[in-house]
PDB file of C-alpha atoms in Angstrom:
ATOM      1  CA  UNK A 152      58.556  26.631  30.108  1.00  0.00           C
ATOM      2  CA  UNK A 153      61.777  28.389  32.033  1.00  0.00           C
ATOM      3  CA  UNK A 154      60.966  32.083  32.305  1.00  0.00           C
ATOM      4  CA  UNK A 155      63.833  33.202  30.287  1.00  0.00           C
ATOM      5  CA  UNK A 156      63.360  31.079  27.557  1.00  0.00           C
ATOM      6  CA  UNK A 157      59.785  32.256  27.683  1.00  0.00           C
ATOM      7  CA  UNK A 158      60.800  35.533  27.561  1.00  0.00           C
ATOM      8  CA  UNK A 159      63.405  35.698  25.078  1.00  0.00           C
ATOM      9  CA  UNK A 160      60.638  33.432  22.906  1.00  0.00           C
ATOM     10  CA  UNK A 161      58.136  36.527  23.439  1.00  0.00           C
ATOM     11  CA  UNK A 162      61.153  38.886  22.778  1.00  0.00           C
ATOM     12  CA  UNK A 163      61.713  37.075  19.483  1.00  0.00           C
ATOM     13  CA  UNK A 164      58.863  37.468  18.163  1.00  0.00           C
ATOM     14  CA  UNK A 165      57.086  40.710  18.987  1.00  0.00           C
ATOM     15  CA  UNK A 166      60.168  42.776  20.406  1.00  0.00           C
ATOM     16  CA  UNK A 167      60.110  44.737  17.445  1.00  0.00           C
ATOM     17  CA  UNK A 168      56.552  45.877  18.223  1.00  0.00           C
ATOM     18  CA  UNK A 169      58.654  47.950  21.308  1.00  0.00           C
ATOM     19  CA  UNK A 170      60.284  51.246  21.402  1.00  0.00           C
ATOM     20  CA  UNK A 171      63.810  51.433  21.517  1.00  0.00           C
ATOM     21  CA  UNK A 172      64.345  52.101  24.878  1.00  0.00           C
ATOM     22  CA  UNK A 173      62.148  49.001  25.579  1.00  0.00           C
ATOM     23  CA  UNK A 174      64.387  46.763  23.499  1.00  0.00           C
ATOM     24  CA  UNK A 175      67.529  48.395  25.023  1.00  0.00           C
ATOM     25  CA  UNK A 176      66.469  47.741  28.573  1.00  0.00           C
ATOM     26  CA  UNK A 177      65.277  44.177  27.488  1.00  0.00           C
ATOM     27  CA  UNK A 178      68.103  43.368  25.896  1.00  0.00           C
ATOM     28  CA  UNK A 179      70.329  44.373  28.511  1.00  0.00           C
ATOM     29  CA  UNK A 180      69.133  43.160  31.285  1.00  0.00           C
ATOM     30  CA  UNK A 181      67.332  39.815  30.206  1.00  0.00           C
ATOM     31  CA  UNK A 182      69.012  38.780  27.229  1.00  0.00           C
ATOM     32  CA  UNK A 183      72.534  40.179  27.875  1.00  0.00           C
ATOM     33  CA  UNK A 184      72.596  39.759  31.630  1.00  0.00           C
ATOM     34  CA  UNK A 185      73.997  43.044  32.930  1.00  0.00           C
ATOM     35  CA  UNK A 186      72.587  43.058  36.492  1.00  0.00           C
ATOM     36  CA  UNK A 187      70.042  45.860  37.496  1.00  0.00           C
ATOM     37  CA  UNK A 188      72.307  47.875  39.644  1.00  0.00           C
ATOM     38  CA  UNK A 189      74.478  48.050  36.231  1.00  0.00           C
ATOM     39  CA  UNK A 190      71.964  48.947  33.754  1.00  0.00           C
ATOM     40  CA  UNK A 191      70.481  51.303  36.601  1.00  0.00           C
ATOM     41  CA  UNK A 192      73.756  53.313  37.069  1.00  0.00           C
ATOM     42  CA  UNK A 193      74.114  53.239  33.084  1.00  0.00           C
ATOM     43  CA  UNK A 194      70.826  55.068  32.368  1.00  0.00           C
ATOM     44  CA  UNK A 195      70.666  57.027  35.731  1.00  0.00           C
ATOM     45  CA  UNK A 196      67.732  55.400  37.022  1.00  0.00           C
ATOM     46  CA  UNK A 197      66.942  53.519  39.845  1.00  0.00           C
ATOM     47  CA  UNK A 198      66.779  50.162  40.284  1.00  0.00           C
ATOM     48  CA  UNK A 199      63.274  49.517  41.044  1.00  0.00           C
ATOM     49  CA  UNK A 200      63.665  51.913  38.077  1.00  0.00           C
ATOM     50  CA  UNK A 201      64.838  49.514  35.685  1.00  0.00           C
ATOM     51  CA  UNK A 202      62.881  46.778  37.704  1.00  0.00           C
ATOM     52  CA  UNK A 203      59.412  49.087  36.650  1.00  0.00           C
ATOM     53  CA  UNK A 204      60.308  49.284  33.287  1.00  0.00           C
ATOM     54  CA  UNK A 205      61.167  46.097  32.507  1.00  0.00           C
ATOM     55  CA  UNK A 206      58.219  44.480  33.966  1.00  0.00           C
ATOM     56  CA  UNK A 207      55.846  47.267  32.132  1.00  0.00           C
ATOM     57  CA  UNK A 208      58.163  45.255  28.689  1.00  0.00           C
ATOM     58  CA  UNK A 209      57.473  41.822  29.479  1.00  0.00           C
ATOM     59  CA  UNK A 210      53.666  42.399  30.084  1.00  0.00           C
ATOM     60  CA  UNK A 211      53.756  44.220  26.805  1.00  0.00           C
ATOM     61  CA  UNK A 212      55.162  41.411  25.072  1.00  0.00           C
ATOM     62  CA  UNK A 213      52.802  38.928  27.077  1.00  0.00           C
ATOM     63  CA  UNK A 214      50.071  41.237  26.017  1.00  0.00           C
ATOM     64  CA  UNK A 215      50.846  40.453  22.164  1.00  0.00           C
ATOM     65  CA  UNK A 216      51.093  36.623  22.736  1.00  0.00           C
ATOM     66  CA  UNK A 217      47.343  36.905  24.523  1.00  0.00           C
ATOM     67  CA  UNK A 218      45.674  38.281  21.712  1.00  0.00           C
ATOM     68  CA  UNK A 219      48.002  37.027  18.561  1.00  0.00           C
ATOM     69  CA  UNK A 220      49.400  32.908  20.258  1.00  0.00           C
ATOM     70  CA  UNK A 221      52.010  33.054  17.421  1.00  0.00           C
ATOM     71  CA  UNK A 222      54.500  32.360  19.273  1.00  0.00           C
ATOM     72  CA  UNK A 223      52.404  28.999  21.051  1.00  0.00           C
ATOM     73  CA  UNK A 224      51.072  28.186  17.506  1.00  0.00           C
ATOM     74  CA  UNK A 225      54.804  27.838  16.348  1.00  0.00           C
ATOM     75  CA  UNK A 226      55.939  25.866  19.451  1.00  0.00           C
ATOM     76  CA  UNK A 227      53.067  23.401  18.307  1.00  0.00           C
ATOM     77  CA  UNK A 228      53.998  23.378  14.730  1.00  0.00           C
ATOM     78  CA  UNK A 229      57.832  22.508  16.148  1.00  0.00           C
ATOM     79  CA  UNK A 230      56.995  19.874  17.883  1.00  0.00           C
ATOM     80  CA  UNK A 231      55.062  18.249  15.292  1.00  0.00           C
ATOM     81  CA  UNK A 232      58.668  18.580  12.829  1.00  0.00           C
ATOM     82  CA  UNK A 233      60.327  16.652  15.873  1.00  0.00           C
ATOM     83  CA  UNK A 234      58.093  13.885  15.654  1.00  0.00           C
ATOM     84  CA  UNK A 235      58.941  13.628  12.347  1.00  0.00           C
ATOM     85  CA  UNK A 236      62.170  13.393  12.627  1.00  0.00           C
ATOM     86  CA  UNK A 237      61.425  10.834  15.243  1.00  0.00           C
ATOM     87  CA  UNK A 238      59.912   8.773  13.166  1.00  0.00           C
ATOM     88  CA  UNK A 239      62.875   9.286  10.369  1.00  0.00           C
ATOM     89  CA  UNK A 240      65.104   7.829  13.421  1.00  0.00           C
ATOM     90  CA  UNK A 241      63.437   4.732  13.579  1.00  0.00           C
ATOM     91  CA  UNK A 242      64.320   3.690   9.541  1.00  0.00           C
ATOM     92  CA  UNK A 243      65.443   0.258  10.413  1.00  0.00           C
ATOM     93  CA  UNK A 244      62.917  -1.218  12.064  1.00  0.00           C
ATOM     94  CA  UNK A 245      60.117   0.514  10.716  1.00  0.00           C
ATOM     95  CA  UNK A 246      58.177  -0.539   7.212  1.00  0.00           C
ATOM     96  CA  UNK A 247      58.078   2.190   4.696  1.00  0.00           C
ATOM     97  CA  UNK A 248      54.477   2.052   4.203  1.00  0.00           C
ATOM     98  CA  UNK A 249      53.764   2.779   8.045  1.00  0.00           C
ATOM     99  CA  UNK A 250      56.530   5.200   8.096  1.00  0.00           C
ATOM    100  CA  UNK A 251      54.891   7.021   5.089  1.00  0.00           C
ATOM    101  CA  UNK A 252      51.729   6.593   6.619  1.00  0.00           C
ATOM    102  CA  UNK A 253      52.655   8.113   9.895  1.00  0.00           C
ATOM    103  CA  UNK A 254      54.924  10.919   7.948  1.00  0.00           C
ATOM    104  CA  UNK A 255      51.668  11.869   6.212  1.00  0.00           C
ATOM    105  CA  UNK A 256      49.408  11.928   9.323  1.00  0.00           C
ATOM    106  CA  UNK A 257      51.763  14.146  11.348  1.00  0.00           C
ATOM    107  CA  UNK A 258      52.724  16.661   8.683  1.00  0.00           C
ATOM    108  CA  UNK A 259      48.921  16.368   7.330  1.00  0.00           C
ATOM    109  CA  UNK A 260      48.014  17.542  11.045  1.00  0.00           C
ATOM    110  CA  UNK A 261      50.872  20.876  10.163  1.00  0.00           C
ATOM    111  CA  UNK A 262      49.011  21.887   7.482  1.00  0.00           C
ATOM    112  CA  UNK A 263      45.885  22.141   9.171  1.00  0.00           C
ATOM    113  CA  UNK A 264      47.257  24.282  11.959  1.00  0.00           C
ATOM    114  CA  UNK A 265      48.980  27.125   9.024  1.00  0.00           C
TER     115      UNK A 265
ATOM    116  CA  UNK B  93      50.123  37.090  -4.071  1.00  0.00           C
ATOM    117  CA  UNK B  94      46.396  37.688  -4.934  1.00  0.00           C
ATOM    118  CA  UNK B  95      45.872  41.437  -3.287  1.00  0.00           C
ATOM    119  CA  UNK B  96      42.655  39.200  -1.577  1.00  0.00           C
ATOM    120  CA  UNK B  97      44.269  36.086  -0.119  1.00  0.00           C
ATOM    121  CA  UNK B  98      47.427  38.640   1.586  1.00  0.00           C
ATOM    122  CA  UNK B  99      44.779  40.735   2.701  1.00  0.00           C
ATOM    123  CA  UNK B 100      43.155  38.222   4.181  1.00  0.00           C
ATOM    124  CA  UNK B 101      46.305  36.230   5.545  1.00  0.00           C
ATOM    125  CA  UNK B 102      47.447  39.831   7.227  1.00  0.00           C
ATOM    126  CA  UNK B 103      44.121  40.108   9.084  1.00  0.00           C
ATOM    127  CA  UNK B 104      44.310  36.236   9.889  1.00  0.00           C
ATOM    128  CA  UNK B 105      47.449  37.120  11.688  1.00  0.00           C
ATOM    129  CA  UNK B 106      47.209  40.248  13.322  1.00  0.00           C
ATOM    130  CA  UNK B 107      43.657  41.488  12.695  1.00  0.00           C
ATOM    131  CA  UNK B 108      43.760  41.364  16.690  1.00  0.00           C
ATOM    132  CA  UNK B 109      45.899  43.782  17.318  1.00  0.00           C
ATOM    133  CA  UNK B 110      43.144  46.188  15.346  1.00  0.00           C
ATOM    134  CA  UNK B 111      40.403  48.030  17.330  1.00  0.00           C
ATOM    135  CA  UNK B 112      36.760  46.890  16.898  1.00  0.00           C
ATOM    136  CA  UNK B 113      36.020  49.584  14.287  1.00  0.00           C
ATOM    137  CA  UNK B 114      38.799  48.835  12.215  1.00  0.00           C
ATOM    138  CA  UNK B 115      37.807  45.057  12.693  1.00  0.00           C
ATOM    139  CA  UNK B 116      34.784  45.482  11.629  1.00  0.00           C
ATOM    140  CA  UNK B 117      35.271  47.828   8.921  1.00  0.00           C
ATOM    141  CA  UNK B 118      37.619  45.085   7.445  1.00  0.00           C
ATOM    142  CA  UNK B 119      35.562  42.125   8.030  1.00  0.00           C
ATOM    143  CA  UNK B 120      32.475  43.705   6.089  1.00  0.00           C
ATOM    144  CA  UNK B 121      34.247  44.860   3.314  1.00  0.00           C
ATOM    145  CA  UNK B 122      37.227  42.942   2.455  1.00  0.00           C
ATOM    146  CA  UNK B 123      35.801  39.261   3.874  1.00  0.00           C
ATOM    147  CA  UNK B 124      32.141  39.422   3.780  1.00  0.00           C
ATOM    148  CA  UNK B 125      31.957  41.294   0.618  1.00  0.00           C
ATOM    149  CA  UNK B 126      29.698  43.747   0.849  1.00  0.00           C
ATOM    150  CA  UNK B 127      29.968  46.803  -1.247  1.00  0.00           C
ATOM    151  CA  UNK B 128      31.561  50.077  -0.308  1.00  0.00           C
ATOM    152  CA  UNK B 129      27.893  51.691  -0.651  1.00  0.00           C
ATOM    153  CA  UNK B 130      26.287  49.158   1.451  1.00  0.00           C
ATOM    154  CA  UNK B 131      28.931  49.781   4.255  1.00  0.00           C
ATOM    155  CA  UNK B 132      28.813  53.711   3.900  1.00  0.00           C
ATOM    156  CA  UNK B 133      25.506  53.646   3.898  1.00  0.00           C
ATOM    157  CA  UNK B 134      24.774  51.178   6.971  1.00  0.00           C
ATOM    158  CA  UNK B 135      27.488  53.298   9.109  1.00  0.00           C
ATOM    159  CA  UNK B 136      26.487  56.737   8.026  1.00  0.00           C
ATOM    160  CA  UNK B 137      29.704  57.944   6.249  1.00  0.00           C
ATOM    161  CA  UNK B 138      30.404  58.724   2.965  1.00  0.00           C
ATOM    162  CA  UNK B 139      32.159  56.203   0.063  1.00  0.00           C
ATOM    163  CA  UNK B 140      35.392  57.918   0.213  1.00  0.00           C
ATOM    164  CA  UNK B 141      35.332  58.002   4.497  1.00  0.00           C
ATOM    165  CA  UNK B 142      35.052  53.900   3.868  1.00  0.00           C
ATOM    166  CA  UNK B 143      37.934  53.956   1.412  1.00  0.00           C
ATOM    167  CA  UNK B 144      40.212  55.846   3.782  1.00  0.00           C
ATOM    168  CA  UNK B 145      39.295  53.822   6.906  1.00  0.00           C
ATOM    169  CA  UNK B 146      40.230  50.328   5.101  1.00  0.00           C
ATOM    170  CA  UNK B 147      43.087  52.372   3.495  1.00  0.00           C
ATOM    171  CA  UNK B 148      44.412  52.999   7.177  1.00  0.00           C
ATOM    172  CA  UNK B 149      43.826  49.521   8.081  1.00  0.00           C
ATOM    173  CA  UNK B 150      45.678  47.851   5.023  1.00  0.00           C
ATOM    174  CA  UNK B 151      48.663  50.028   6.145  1.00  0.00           C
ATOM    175  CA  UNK B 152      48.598  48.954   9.642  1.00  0.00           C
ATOM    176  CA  UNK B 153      48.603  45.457   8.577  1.00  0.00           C
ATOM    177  CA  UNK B 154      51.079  45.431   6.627  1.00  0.00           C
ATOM    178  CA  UNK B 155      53.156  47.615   9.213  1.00  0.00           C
ATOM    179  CA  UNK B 156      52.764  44.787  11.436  1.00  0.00           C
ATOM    180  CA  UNK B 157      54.118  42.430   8.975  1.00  0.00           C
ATOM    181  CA  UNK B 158      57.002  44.520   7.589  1.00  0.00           C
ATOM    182  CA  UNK B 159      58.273  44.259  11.287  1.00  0.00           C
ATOM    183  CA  UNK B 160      57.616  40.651  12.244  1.00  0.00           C
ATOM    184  CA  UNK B 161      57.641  39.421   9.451  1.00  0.00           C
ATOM    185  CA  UNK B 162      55.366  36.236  10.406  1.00  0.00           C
ATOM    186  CA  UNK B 163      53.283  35.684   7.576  1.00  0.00           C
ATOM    187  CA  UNK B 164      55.708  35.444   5.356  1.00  0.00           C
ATOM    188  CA  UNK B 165      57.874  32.907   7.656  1.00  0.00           C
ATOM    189  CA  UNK B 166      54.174  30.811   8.157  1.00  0.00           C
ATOM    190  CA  UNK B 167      54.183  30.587   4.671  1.00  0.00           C
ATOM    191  CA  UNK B 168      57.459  29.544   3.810  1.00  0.00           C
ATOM    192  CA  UNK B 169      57.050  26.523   6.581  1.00  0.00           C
ATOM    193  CA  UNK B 170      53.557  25.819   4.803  1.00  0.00           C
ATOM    194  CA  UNK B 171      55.664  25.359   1.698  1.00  0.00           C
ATOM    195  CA  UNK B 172      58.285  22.595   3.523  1.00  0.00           C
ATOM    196  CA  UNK B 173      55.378  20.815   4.816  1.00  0.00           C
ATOM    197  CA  UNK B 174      54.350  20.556   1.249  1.00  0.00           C
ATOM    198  CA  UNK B 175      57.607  19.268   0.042  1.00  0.00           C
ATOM    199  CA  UNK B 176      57.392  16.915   2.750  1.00  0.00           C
ATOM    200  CA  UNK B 177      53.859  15.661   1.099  1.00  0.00           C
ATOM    201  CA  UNK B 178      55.539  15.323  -2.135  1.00  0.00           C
ATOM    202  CA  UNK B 179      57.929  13.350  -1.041  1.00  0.00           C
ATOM    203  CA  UNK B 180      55.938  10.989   0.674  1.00  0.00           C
ATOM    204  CA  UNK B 181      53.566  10.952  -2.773  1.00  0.00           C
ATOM    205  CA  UNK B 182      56.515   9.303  -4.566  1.00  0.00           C
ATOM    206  CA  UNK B 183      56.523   6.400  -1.740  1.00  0.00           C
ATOM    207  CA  UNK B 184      55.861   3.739  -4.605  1.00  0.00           C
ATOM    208  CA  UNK B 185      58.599   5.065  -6.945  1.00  0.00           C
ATOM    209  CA  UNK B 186      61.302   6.521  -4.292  1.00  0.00           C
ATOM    210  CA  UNK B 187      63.425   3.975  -2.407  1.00  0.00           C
ATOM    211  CA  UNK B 188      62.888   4.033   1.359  1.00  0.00           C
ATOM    212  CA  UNK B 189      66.512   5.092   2.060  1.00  0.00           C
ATOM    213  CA  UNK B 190      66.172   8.567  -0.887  1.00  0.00           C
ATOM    214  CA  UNK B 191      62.850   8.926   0.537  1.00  0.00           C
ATOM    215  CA  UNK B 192      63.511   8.986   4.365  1.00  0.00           C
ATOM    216  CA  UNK B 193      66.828  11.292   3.248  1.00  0.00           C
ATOM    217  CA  UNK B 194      64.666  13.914   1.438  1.00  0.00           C
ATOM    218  CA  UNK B 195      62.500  14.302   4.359  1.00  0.00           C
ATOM    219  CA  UNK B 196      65.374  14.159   7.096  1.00  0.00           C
ATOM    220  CA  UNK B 197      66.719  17.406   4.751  1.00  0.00           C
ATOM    221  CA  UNK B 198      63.309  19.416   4.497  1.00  0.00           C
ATOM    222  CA  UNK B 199      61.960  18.686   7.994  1.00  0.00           C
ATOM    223  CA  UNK B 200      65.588  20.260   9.471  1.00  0.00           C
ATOM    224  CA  UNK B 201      65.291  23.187   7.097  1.00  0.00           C
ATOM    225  CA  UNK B 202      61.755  23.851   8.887  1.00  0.00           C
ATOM    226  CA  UNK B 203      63.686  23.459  11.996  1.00  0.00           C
ATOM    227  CA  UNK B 204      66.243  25.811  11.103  1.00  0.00           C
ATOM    228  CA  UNK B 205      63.361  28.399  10.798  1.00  0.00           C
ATOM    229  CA  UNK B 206      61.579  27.781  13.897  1.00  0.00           C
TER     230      UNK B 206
END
């Protein structure tokens, strides 16, 4: 997965689980893209500063994800909703008993994951 | 909700962000079923130091919850799939057309929430 969508996908999540000042820095820098020099100058910090902090953030957010994979369980549980509409796409050609069928199997396979 | 099944959903969810104590505490009392007494007595503290201990744990559960809010969106999805399943249980009644249009709707709605 791209880093940032990786991290914004972490952020979503379990950013509330941060302080404030965790958040702000977060959202500044990775989510709002202010550069480092910017947010450094803002807060009166240096940048490897803001670079410290922010990596201190992301490895408390990866920390979460390590011992909770909620955020992996629900990229599964997508994926499994886009195969169903997958198979919704192919309505012409496809019977409705094996469309059932295979509309059963995948969001049988949901349920067992929730 | 049955005070048993969100108790147990909470811990399901974020029982690893407890410490071992707390874990265990939880797990002998709340999922294993043993009584308060046996627990007290098989850790050496009294009936009410038991009470207070899964007290504090309850409460850190449900923090977690009131600020991720996760079970409760797992559980709404759980309840999509299962309009998705009755749907598909009306296959002999339910035109193919109606049938692949009520899942198209409910399978996006999950979307919408992932």
């Amino acid at each position: 997965m791209e880093r940032f969508v990786e991290q914004a996908l972490l952020y979503d999540f379990y950013g509330e689980l941060l302080t404030d000042n965790q958040k702000q820095l977060f959202e500044d820098v990775v989510l709002s893209d202010y550069s480092i020099t910017e947010v450094a100058e803002e807060k009166g910090i240096s940048r490897q500063g803001v670079h410290d902090q922010l990596k201190r953030t992301n490895k408390v957010l990866q920390g979460y994800e390590e011992k909770l994979h909620l955020v992996e369980k629900f990229l599964h549980i997508k994926d499994k909703v886009h195969q169903i509409h997958k198979v919704v796409e192919q309505k012409e050609t496809l019977e409705k008993d094996k469309l059932v069928e295979k509309i059963e199997k995948i969001s049988n396979e949901i349920l067992e994951e929730l």
